[in-house]
């Protein structure tokens, strides 16, 4: 039997704070943080670059075969490579995010990333975030978290994030995009965004980051993670 790794799955809608929180929890535990959204974004970037119409399922399914996605860790930080090129800095735009959401509904796109995600989880203790990690990718994850927040709070967070980067943005438009993205992610036929029956549901609208991190650590301990694995040091 293969050595069992401890896997924590964090699913939830766009802007719920998954990546910030997941990164912090991973650091507290010395786990590898796997951001699966970045993989879908890298595929989206490939399609945008090659001019493939995201609304054409056949063209997308065909093109995706030529988009080789790999993950590297540099100083503990995930880098995503598209056909060998580090595209981590290029995938954080709203356009790429919306295209990722649109094309992630196609089964061949999801199938293209499934093995990579499962291999990563089998090779190390991971904290993996996405939309379908607890339900599809790692149905046997040791701990499953469904992290959500109201659309307004999520839009505000994304707005601040973009404003900090100096990007031009409009709060109403962001909120509308978030609701559209939720609708699509929740209602797609394959691997919809949905809480696993055994997930711990956390609504972070009124919680601080430190409270959410603590709630996830508590859930992991409740599911068998030895308390000693939690490193000293606070979360600011
Ligand atoms: O988490 P994110 O915003 O980086 O993800 C971008 C899009 O990728 C998201 O709207 C839906 C898709 N996605 C997915 O379908 N399944 C995942 N596990 C992660 C992301």
Coordinates of N, CA and C and ligand atoms in Angstrom, one line a residue:
X1 N 0.8 -1.2 0.0 CA 0.0 0.0 0.0 C 0.9 1.3 0.0
X2 N 0.4 2.2 -0.7 CA 1.1 3.5 -0.8 C 1.0 4.3 0.5
X3 N 2.1 5.0 0.8 CA 2.1 5.8 2.1 C 1.0 6.8 2.0
X4 N 0.2 6.8 3.0 CA -1.0 7.7 3.0 C -0.6 9.2 3.3
X5 N -1.0 10.1 2.4 CA -0.7 11.5 2.7 C -2.0 12.1 3.3
X6 N -1.8 13.2 4.0 CA -2.9 13.9 4.6 C -3.4 15.0 3.6
X7 N -4.6 14.9 3.2 CA -5.1 15.9 2.2 C -6.2 16.7 2.8
X8 N -6.1 18.0 2.6 CA -7.2 18.9 3.0 C -7.7 19.6 1.7
X9 N -9.0 19.4 1.5 CA -9.7 20.0 0.3 C -10.4 21.3 0.7
X10 N -10.2 22.4 0.0 CA -11.0 23.6 0.2 C -11.7 24.0 -1.0
X11 N -13.0 23.9 -1.0 CA -13.7 24.4 -2.2 C -14.5 25.6 -1.8
X12 N -15.0 26.3 -2.9 CA -15.8 27.4 -2.6 C -15.8 28.3 -3.8
X13 N -16.7 29.3 -3.8 CA -16.9 30.2 -5.0 C -15.7 31.2 -5.1
X14 N -15.7 31.9 -6.2 CA -14.7 32.9 -6.5 C -14.7 34.0 -5.4
X15 N -13.5 34.4 -5.0 CA -13.5 35.5 -4.0 C -13.8 35.2 -2.6
X16 N -14.0 33.9 -2.2 CA -14.3 33.6 -0.8 C -13.1 33.7 0.1
X17 N -11.9 33.9 -0.6 CA -10.7 34.0 0.2 C -9.9 32.6 0.3
X18 N -10.3 31.7 -0.6 CA -9.7 30.4 -0.5 C -8.2 30.4 -0.6
X19 N -7.7 31.2 -1.6 CA -6.2 31.1 -1.8 C -5.4 31.7 -0.6
X20 N -5.9 32.9 -0.2 CA -5.2 33.5 1.0 C -5.2 32.6 2.2
X21 N -6.4 32.0 2.5 CA -6.5 31.2 3.6 C -5.7 29.9 3.5
X22 N -5.9 29.3 2.3 CA -5.2 28.0 2.0 C -3.7 28.1 2.2
X23 N -3.2 29.2 1.7 CA -1.8 29.5 1.7 C -1.3 29.5 3.2
X24 N -2.1 30.2 4.0 CA -1.7 30.4 5.4 C -1.8 29.1 6.2
X25 N -2.9 28.3 5.9 CA -3.0 27.0 6.6 C -1.9 26.1 6.2
X26 N -1.6 26.1 4.9 CA -0.5 25.3 4.4 C 0.8 25.6 5.1
X27 N 1.0 26.9 5.3 CA 2.2 27.3 6.0 C 2.3 26.9 7.4
X28 N 1.1 27.0 8.1 CA 1.0 26.6 9.5 C 1.3 25.1 9.6
X29 N 1.0 24.3 8.6 CA 1.1 22.9 8.7 C 2.3 22.3 8.0
X30 N 3.0 23.1 7.2 CA 4.1 22.6 6.4 C 3.6 21.8 5.3
X31 N 2.4 22.0 4.8 CA 1.8 21.3 3.7 C 2.1 22.0 2.4
X32 N 2.0 21.3 1.3 CA 2.1 21.9 0.0 C 0.8 22.5 -0.4
X33 N 0.8 23.7 -0.8 CA -0.5 24.4 -1.3 C -0.7 24.2 -2.8
X34 N -1.8 23.6 -3.2 CA -2.0 23.4 -4.6 C -3.2 24.2 -5.0
X35 N -3.0 25.2 -5.8 CA -4.1 26.1 -6.3 C -4.5 25.6 -7.7
X36 N -5.7 24.9 -7.7 CA -6.1 24.3 -9.0 C -6.7 25.3 -9.9
X37 N -7.2 26.4 -9.4 CA -7.7 27.5 -10.2 C -6.6 28.0 -11.2
X38 N -5.4 28.0 -10.7 CA -4.3 28.5 -11.5 C -4.1 27.6 -12.7
X39 N -4.4 26.3 -12.6 CA -4.2 25.4 -13.7 C -5.3 25.7 -14.8
X40 N -6.6 25.9 -14.3 CA -7.6 26.3 -15.3 C -7.3 27.6 -15.9
X41 N -6.7 28.5 -15.2 CA -6.4 29.8 -15.7 C -5.3 29.7 -16.8
X42 N -4.3 28.8 -16.5 CA -3.2 28.6 -17.5 C -3.8 28.1 -18.8
X43 N -4.8 27.2 -18.7 CA -5.4 26.7 -19.9 C -6.2 27.8 -20.6
X44 N -6.9 28.7 -19.8 CA -7.6 29.8 -20.4 C -6.6 30.7 -21.1
X45 N -5.5 30.9 -20.5 CA -4.5 31.8 -21.2 C -4.0 31.2 -22.5
X46 N -3.8 29.9 -22.5 CA -3.4 29.3 -23.8 C -4.5 29.5 -24.9
X47 N -5.8 29.4 -24.5 CA -6.9 29.5 -25.5 C -7.0 31.0 -25.9
X48 N -6.8 31.9 -25.0 CA -6.8 33.3 -25.4 C -5.7 33.6 -26.3
X49 N -4.5 33.1 -26.0 CA -3.4 33.4 -26.9 C -3.5 32.8 -28.3
X50 N -4.1 31.6 -28.3 CA -4.2 30.9 -29.6 C -5.5 31.3 -30.4
X51 N -6.3 32.1 -29.7 CA -7.5 32.6 -30.4 C -8.6 31.6 -30.6
X52 N -8.6 30.6 -29.7 CA -9.7 29.6 -29.8 C -10.9 30.2 -29.1
X53 N -12.1 30.0 -29.7 CA -13.3 30.5 -29.2 C -13.7 29.7 -27.9
X54 N -13.8 30.3 -26.7 CA -14.1 29.6 -25.5 C -15.5 29.0 -25.6
X55 N -16.3 29.5 -26.5 CA -17.7 28.9 -26.6 C -17.8 27.8 -27.6
X56 N -16.7 27.4 -28.1 CA -16.8 26.2 -29.1 C -16.2 25.0 -28.4
X57 N -17.0 24.1 -27.9 CA -16.5 23.0 -27.1 C -15.6 22.1 -27.9
X58 N -15.8 21.9 -29.2 CA -14.9 21.0 -29.9 C -13.6 21.6 -30.1
X59 N -13.6 22.9 -30.4 CA -12.3 23.6 -30.6 C -11.5 23.6 -29.3
X60 N -12.2 23.9 -28.2 CA -11.5 23.9 -26.9 C -10.9 22.6 -26.6
X61 N -11.7 21.5 -26.8 CA -11.3 20.2 -26.4 C -10.1 19.7 -27.2
X62 N -10.1 20.2 -28.4 CA -9.0 19.8 -29.3 C -7.7 20.6 -28.9
X63 N -7.9 21.9 -28.7 CA -6.8 22.8 -28.4 C -6.1 22.4 -27.0
X64 N -6.9 22.0 -26.1 CA -6.4 21.8 -24.7 C -5.4 20.7 -24.7
X65 N -5.4 19.8 -25.7 CA -4.4 18.7 -25.7 C -3.0 19.2 -25.9
X66 N -2.9 20.4 -26.5 CA -1.6 21.0 -26.7 C -1.1 21.9 -25.6
X67 N -2.0 22.0 -24.6 CA -1.6 22.9 -23.4 C -1.1 22.0 -22.3
X68 N 0.2 21.9 -22.2 CA 0.8 21.1 -21.2 C 1.0 21.9 -19.9
X69 N 0.3 21.5 -18.8 CA 0.3 22.3 -17.6 C 1.2 21.5 -16.6
X70 N 2.1 22.2 -16.0 CA 2.9 21.6 -15.0 C 3.1 22.5 -13.8
X71 N 3.4 22.0 -12.7 CA 3.5 22.8 -11.4 C 4.9 22.6 -10.9
X72 N 5.5 23.7 -10.5 CA 6.8 23.7 -9.8 C 6.6 24.5 -8.5
X73 N 7.5 24.2 -7.6 CA 7.5 24.9 -6.3 C 8.8 25.6 -6.2
X74 N 8.7 26.9 -6.0 CA 9.9 27.8 -5.9 C 9.8 28.5 -4.5
X75 N 10.7 28.2 -3.6 CA 10.7 28.7 -2.3 C 9.3 28.5 -1.7
X76 N 8.8 27.3 -1.9 CA 7.5 26.9 -1.3 C 6.3 27.6 -2.0
X77 N 6.5 28.3 -3.1 CA 5.4 29.0 -3.7 C 5.1 28.3 -5.1
X78 N 3.8 28.0 -5.3 CA 3.4 27.3 -6.5 C 3.7 28.2 -7.7
X79 N 4.3 27.6 -8.8 CA 4.4 28.3 -10.1 C 3.7 27.4 -11.1
X80 N 3.0 28.0 -12.0 CA 2.3 27.2 -13.0 C 3.0 27.4 -14.3
X81 N 3.3 26.3 -15.0 CA 4.0 26.4 -16.3 C 3.0 25.9 -17.4
X82 N 3.0 26.7 -18.4 CA 2.3 26.4 -19.6 C 3.3 26.1 -20.7
X83 N 3.3 24.8 -21.1 CA 4.3 24.4 -22.1 C 5.7 24.9 -21.8
X84 N 6.0 24.7 -20.5 CA 7.3 25.1 -20.0 C 7.5 26.5 -19.6
X85 N 6.6 27.4 -20.0 CA 6.8 28.8 -19.7 C 6.0 29.1 -18.3
X86 N 6.7 29.8 -17.5 CA 6.1 30.2 -16.2 C 5.1 31.3 -16.4
X87 N 3.8 31.0 -16.3 CA 2.8 32.0 -16.6 C 2.1 32.5 -15.3
X88 N 2.7 32.2 -14.2 CA 2.0 32.5 -12.9 C 1.6 34.0 -12.8
X89 N 2.4 34.9 -13.4 CA 2.1 36.3 -13.2 C 1.1 36.8 -14.3
X90 N 0.8 36.0 -15.3 CA 0.0 36.4 -16.4 C -1.5 36.0 -16.3
X91 N -1.7 35.1 -15.3 CA -3.1 34.5 -15.2 C -4.0 35.1 -14.2
X92 N -3.6 36.2 -13.6 CA -4.4 36.8 -12.6 C -5.3 37.9 -13.0
X93 N -5.7 37.9 -14.3 CA -6.6 39.0 -14.8 C -8.0 38.5 -14.7
X94 N -9.0 39.5 -14.7 CA -10.4 39.1 -14.8 C -10.7 38.4 -16.1
X95 N -10.1 38.8 -17.2 CA -10.4 38.1 -18.5 C -10.0 36.7 -18.4
X96 N -8.8 36.4 -17.9 CA -8.4 35.0 -17.8 C -9.3 34.2 -16.9
X97 N -9.7 34.8 -15.7 CA -10.5 34.2 -14.8 C -11.9 33.8 -15.4
X98 N -12.4 34.8 -16.1 CA -13.8 34.5 -16.7 C -13.7 33.5 -17.8
X99 N -12.6 33.5 -18.6 CA -12.4 32.5 -19.6 C -12.2 31.1 -18.9
X100 N -11.4 31.1 -17.8 CA -11.2 29.8 -17.1 C -12.6 29.2 -16.7
X101 N -13.4 30.1 -16.1 CA -14.7 29.7 -15.7 C -15.5 29.1 -16.9
X102 N -15.5 29.8 -18.0 CA -16.3 29.4 -19.2 C -15.8 28.0 -19.7
X103 N -14.5 27.8 -19.8 CA -14.0 26.6 -20.4 C -13.9 25.4 -19.4
X104 N -14.0 25.7 -18.1 CA -13.9 24.6 -17.2 C -15.2 23.8 -17.1
X105 N -16.2 24.2 -17.9 CA -17.4 23.4 -18.0 C -17.2 22.2 -18.9
X106 N -16.2 22.2 -19.7 CA -16.0 21.1 -20.7 C -15.3 19.9 -20.1
X107 N -15.9 18.7 -20.2 CA -15.3 17.5 -19.6 C -13.8 17.3 -20.0
X108 N -13.4 17.5 -21.3 CA -12.0 17.2 -21.7 C -11.1 18.2 -20.9
X109 N -11.5 19.4 -20.7 CA -10.7 20.3 -19.9 C -10.4 19.8 -18.5
X110 N -11.5 19.4 -17.9 CA -11.4 18.9 -16.5 C -10.5 17.6 -16.5
X111 N -10.8 16.7 -17.5 CA -10.0 15.4 -17.5 C -8.5 15.7 -17.7
X112 N -8.2 16.8 -18.4 CA -6.9 17.1 -18.7 C -6.1 17.4 -17.4
X113 N -6.8 17.9 -16.4 CA -6.1 18.3 -15.2 C -6.2 17.3 -14.0
X114 N -7.1 16.4 -14.2 CA -7.5 15.5 -13.1 C -6.2 14.7 -12.6
X115 N -5.5 14.1 -13.5 CA -4.4 13.3 -13.1 C -3.3 14.1 -12.4
X116 N -3.0 15.2 -12.9 CA -2.0 16.1 -12.3 C -2.4 16.4 -10.9
X117 N -3.7 16.7 -10.7 CA -4.2 17.1 -9.3 C -4.1 15.9 -8.4
X118 N -4.5 14.7 -8.9 CA -4.5 13.5 -8.0 C -3.0 13.1 -7.7
X119 N -2.2 13.3 -8.7 CA -0.8 12.9 -8.4 C -0.1 13.8 -7.4
X120 N -0.4 15.0 -7.4 CA 0.1 16.0 -6.4 C -0.4 15.6 -5.0
X121 N -1.6 15.2 -4.9 CA -2.2 14.9 -3.6 C -1.6 13.6 -3.1
X122 N -1.3 12.7 -4.0 CA -0.7 11.4 -3.6 C 0.7 11.5 -3.2
X123 N 1.4 12.6 -3.7 CA 2.8 12.6 -3.5 C 3.2 13.4 -2.2
X124 N 2.3 14.2 -1.6 CA 2.7 15.0 -0.5 C 1.4 15.3 0.3
X125 N 1.6 15.8 1.6 CA 0.5 16.3 2.3 C 0.1 17.6 1.6
X126 N -1.1 17.7 1.2 CA -1.4 18.9 0.4 C -2.7 19.6 1.0
X127 N -2.8 20.8 0.7 CA -4.0 21.6 0.9 C -4.3 22.1 -0.5
X128 N -5.4 21.5 -1.0 CA -5.7 21.8 -2.4 C -7.0 22.6 -2.5
X129 N -7.0 23.7 -3.2 CA -8.2 24.5 -3.3 C -8.7 24.5 -4.7
X130 N -10.1 24.6 -4.8 CA -10.7 24.6 -6.1 C -12.2 24.7 -6.0
X131 N -12.9 24.0 -6.9 CA -14.4 23.9 -6.9 C -14.9 22.5 -6.6
X132 N -14.1 21.5 -7.0 CA -14.6 20.2 -7.0 C -13.7 19.2 -6.3
X133 N -12.8 19.8 -5.5 CA -11.8 18.9 -4.9 C -12.4 17.9 -3.9
X134 N -13.3 18.4 -3.0 CA -13.9 17.4 -2.1 C -14.9 16.5 -2.7
X135 N -15.5 16.9 -3.8 CA -16.6 16.1 -4.4 C -16.0 15.2 -5.5
X136 N -15.0 15.6 -6.3 CA -14.6 14.8 -7.4 C -13.1 14.4 -7.4
X137 N -12.3 15.4 -7.1 CA -10.8 15.1 -7.3 C -10.3 14.2 -6.2
X138 N -10.6 14.6 -4.9 CA -10.2 13.9 -3.8 C -11.4 13.5 -2.9
X139 N -12.2 12.6 -3.4 CA -13.4 12.3 -2.5 C -13.0 11.7 -1.2
X140 N -11.8 11.2 -1.1 CA -11.4 10.6 0.2 C -10.5 11.6 1.0
X141 N -10.5 12.8 0.7 CA -9.7 13.8 1.4 C -10.0 13.7 2.9
X142 N -8.9 13.9 3.7 CA -9.1 13.7 5.2 C -10.0 14.8 5.7
X143 N -9.8 16.0 5.2 CA -10.7 17.1 5.7 C -11.2 17.9 4.5
X144 N -12.5 18.2 4.6 CA -13.0 18.9 3.5 C -13.7 20.2 4.0
X145 N -13.3 21.3 3.4 CA -13.9 22.6 3.8 C -14.6 23.2 2.6
X146 N -15.8 23.8 2.9 CA -16.4 24.6 1.9 C -16.5 26.0 2.4
X147 N -15.7 26.8 1.8 CA -15.5 28.2 2.2 C -16.3 29.2 1.3
X148 N -17.2 29.9 2.0 CA -18.0 30.8 1.2 C -18.1 32.2 1.9
X149 N -18.7 33.1 1.2 CA -19.0 34.4 1.8 C -20.0 35.1 0.9
X150 N -20.7 36.1 1.3 CA -21.8 36.7 0.5 C -21.2 37.3 -0.8
X151 N -21.9 37.4 -1.9 CA -21.4 37.9 -3.1 C -20.9 39.4 -2.9
X152 N -21.5 40.1 -2.1 CA -21.1 41.5 -1.9 C -19.7 41.6 -1.2
X153 N -19.6 40.8 -0.1 CA -18.3 40.7 0.6 C -17.2 40.2 -0.4
X154 N -17.5 39.3 -1.2 CA -16.5 38.7 -2.1 C -16.1 39.7 -3.1
X155 N -17.1 40.5 -3.6 CA -16.8 41.5 -4.6 C -15.9 42.6 -4.0
X156 N -16.2 43.0 -2.8 CA -15.4 44.0 -2.1 C -14.0 43.6 -2.0
X157 N -13.8 42.3 -1.6 CA -12.4 41.8 -1.4 C -11.7 41.8 -2.7
X158 N -12.3 41.4 -3.8 CA -11.7 41.3 -5.1 C -11.3 42.7 -5.5
X159 N -12.3 43.6 -5.3 CA -12.1 45.0 -5.7 C -10.8 45.6 -5.0
X160 N -10.7 45.3 -3.7 CA -9.5 45.9 -3.0 C -8.3 45.3 -3.5
X161 N -8.3 43.9 -3.8 CA -7.2 43.2 -4.3 C -6.7 43.9 -5.6
X162 N -7.7 44.1 -6.5 CA -7.3 44.7 -7.8 C -6.9 46.1 -7.7
X163 N -7.5 46.9 -6.8 CA -7.2 48.3 -6.6 C -5.7 48.4 -6.1
X164 N -5.4 47.4 -5.2 CA -4.0 47.4 -4.6 C -3.0 47.2 -5.7
X165 N -3.4 46.4 -6.7 CA -2.4 46.2 -7.8 C -2.5 47.3 -8.8
X166 N -3.3 48.3 -8.6 CA -3.4 49.5 -9.5 C -4.3 49.2 -10.7
X167 N -5.0 48.1 -10.7 CA -5.9 47.8 -11.9 C -7.1 48.7 -11.8
X168 N -7.6 49.1 -13.0 CA -8.8 49.9 -13.0 C -10.0 48.9 -12.8
X169 N -10.9 49.2 -11.9 CA -12.0 48.3 -11.6 C -13.2 49.0 -11.1
X170 N -14.3 48.3 -11.3 CA -15.6 48.8 -10.9 C -16.3 47.8 -10.0
X171 N -16.7 48.2 -8.8 CA -17.3 47.3 -7.9 C -18.5 46.6 -8.3
X172 N -19.5 47.3 -8.9 CA -20.7 46.7 -9.4 C -20.4 45.7 -10.5
X173 N -19.5 46.0 -11.3 CA -19.2 45.1 -12.4 C -18.6 43.8 -11.8
X174 N -17.7 44.0 -10.8 CA -17.1 42.8 -10.2 C -18.1 41.9 -9.5
X175 N -19.1 42.6 -8.8 CA -20.1 41.8 -8.1 C -21.0 41.0 -9.2
X176 N -21.3 41.7 -10.3 CA -22.1 41.1 -11.3 C -21.3 39.9 -11.9
X177 N -20.0 40.1 -12.2 CA -19.2 39.0 -12.7 C -19.1 37.8 -11.7
X178 N -19.0 38.1 -10.4 CA -18.9 37.1 -9.4 C -20.2 36.3 -9.4
X179 N -21.3 37.0 -9.5 CA -22.6 36.2 -9.5 C -22.8 35.4 -10.7
X180 N -22.3 35.9 -11.8 CA -22.4 35.1 -13.1 C -21.5 33.9 -13.0
X181 N -20.3 34.1 -12.5 CA -19.3 33.0 -12.4 C -19.9 31.9 -11.4
X182 N -20.5 32.4 -10.3 CA -21.1 31.4 -9.3 C -22.1 30.6 -10.0
X183 N -23.0 31.3 -10.8 CA -24.1 30.7 -11.4 C -23.6 29.6 -12.4
X184 N -22.6 29.9 -13.1 CA -22.0 29.0 -14.1 C -21.3 27.8 -13.4
X185 N -20.5 28.2 -12.4 CA -19.7 27.1 -11.7 C -20.7 26.2 -10.9
X186 N -21.8 26.7 -10.4 CA -22.7 25.9 -9.6 C -23.6 25.0 -10.5
X187 N -23.9 25.6 -11.7 CA -24.9 24.9 -12.5 C -24.4 24.0 -13.7
X188 N -23.1 24.0 -13.8 CA -22.5 23.2 -14.9 C -22.8 21.7 -14.6
X189 N -22.9 20.9 -15.7 CA -23.3 19.5 -15.5 C -22.2 18.7 -14.8
X190 N -21.0 19.0 -15.2 CA -19.9 18.2 -14.7 C -19.2 19.0 -13.6
X191 N -18.9 18.2 -12.5 CA -18.2 18.7 -11.4 C -18.6 20.1 -11.0
X192 N -19.9 20.3 -10.7 CA -20.4 21.7 -10.3 C -19.8 22.0 -8.9
X193 N -19.7 23.3 -8.7 CA -19.3 23.8 -7.4 C -20.4 23.4 -6.4
X194 N -20.1 22.6 -5.5 CA -21.1 22.1 -4.5 C -20.3 21.6 -3.3
X195 N -21.0 21.8 -2.1 CA -20.3 21.3 -0.9 C -20.5 19.8 -0.8
X196 N -19.4 19.1 -0.5 CA -19.5 17.7 -0.3 C -20.3 17.5 1.0
X197 N -21.0 16.3 1.0 CA -21.9 16.1 2.2 C -21.1 16.1 3.5
X198 N -19.8 15.7 3.4 CA -19.0 15.7 4.6 C -18.1 16.9 4.8
X199 N -18.4 17.9 4.1 CA -17.6 19.1 4.2 C -18.0 20.0 5.4
X200 N -17.0 20.7 6.0 CA -17.3 21.7 7.0 C -17.5 23.0 6.3
X201 N -18.7 23.5 6.5 CA -19.1 24.8 5.7 C -18.7 26.0 6.6
X202 N -17.9 26.9 6.0 CA -17.5 28.1 6.7 C -17.9 29.3 5.9
X203 N -18.7 30.2 6.5 CA -19.1 31.4 5.8 C -18.2 32.5 6.4
X204 N -17.3 33.0 5.6 CA -16.3 33.9 6.1 C -16.7 35.4 6.1
X205 N -18.0 35.6 5.7 CA -18.4 37.1 5.6 C -18.1 37.9 6.8
X206 N -18.3 37.3 8.0 CA -18.2 38.0 9.2 C -17.0 37.4 10.1
X207 N -16.1 36.7 9.4 CA -15.0 36.1 10.2 C -13.7 36.8 9.8
X208 N -12.8 36.9 10.7 CA -11.5 37.4 10.3 C -10.7 36.2 9.7
X209 N -9.6 36.6 9.0 CA -8.8 35.6 8.4 C -8.3 34.6 9.5
X210 N -7.8 35.2 10.6 CA -7.3 34.3 11.7 C -8.3 33.3 12.2
X211 N -9.6 33.8 12.2 CA -10.6 32.9 12.7 C -10.9 31.7 11.7
X212 N -10.8 32.1 10.4 CA -11.1 31.0 9.4 C -9.9 30.0 9.4
X213 N -8.7 30.5 9.5 CA -7.5 29.7 9.5 C -7.7 28.7 10.7
X214 N -8.0 29.3 11.9 CA -8.2 28.4 13.1 C -9.3 27.4 12.9
X215 N -10.4 27.8 12.3 CA -11.5 26.8 12.1 C -11.0 25.7 11.2
X216 N -10.2 26.0 10.2 CA -9.7 24.9 9.4 C -8.7 24.0 10.1
X217 N -7.9 24.6 10.9 CA -6.9 23.8 11.7 C -7.7 22.9 12.6
X218 N -8.7 23.4 13.3 CA -9.5 22.6 14.2 C -10.2 21.5 13.5
X219 N -10.7 21.7 12.3 CA -11.4 20.7 11.5 C -10.4 19.6 11.1
X220 N -9.1 20.0 10.8 CA -8.1 19.0 10.4 C -7.8 18.1 11.6
X221 N -7.6 18.8 12.8 CA -7.3 18.0 14.0 C -8.5 17.1 14.3
X222 N -9.7 17.6 14.1 CA -10.9 16.7 14.4 C -10.9 15.5 13.5
X223 N -10.3 15.6 12.3 CA -10.2 14.5 11.3 C -8.9 13.8 11.4
X224 N -8.2 13.9 12.5 CA -7.1 13.0 12.7 C -5.7 13.6 12.5
X225 N -5.6 14.8 12.2 CA -4.3 15.4 12.0 C -3.7 15.6 13.4
X226 N -2.4 15.1 13.7 CA -1.9 15.3 15.0 C -1.6 16.8 15.3
X227 N -2.1 17.2 16.5 CA -1.9 18.6 16.9 C -0.5 19.1 16.7
X228 N 0.5 18.2 17.0 CA 1.9 18.7 16.9 C 2.3 19.1 15.5
X229 N 1.5 18.8 14.5 CA 1.8 19.2 13.2 C 1.6 20.8 13.0
X230 N 0.9 21.4 13.9 CA 0.6 22.8 13.7 C 1.8 23.6 14.3
X231 N 2.4 24.4 13.4 CA 3.6 25.2 13.8 C 3.2 26.4 14.6
X232 N 4.1 26.7 15.5 CA 3.9 27.9 16.3 C 3.8 29.2 15.4
X233 N 3.3 30.2 16.0 CA 3.3 31.5 15.2 C 1.9 31.9 14.8
X234 N 1.7 33.2 15.0 CA 0.3 33.6 14.7 C 0.1 33.9 13.2
X235 N -1.2 34.2 12.9 CA -1.5 34.6 11.5 C -2.0 36.1 11.7
X236 N -1.3 36.9 10.9 CA -1.8 38.3 11.1 C -2.9 38.6 10.1
Ligands
LIG1 O1 -10.2 29.9 -8.2 P1 -10.0 30.7 -9.5 O2 -10.8 32.0 -9.6 O3 -8.5 30.9 -9.8 O4 -10.6 29.8 -10.7 C1 -10.8 30.2 -12.0 C2 -11.9 29.4 -12.6 O5 -11.5 28.0 -12.8 C3 -13.2 29.2 -11.8 O6 -14.1 30.2 -12.1 C4 -13.7 27.9 -12.2 C5 -12.5 27.1 -12.6 N1 -12.1 26.1 -11.6 C6 -12.8 24.9 -11.7 O7 -13.7 24.7 -12.5 N2 -12.4 23.9 -10.8 C7 -11.4 24.1 -10.0 N3 -11.0 23.1 -9.2 C8 -10.7 25.3 -9.9 C9 -11.1 26.3 -10.7

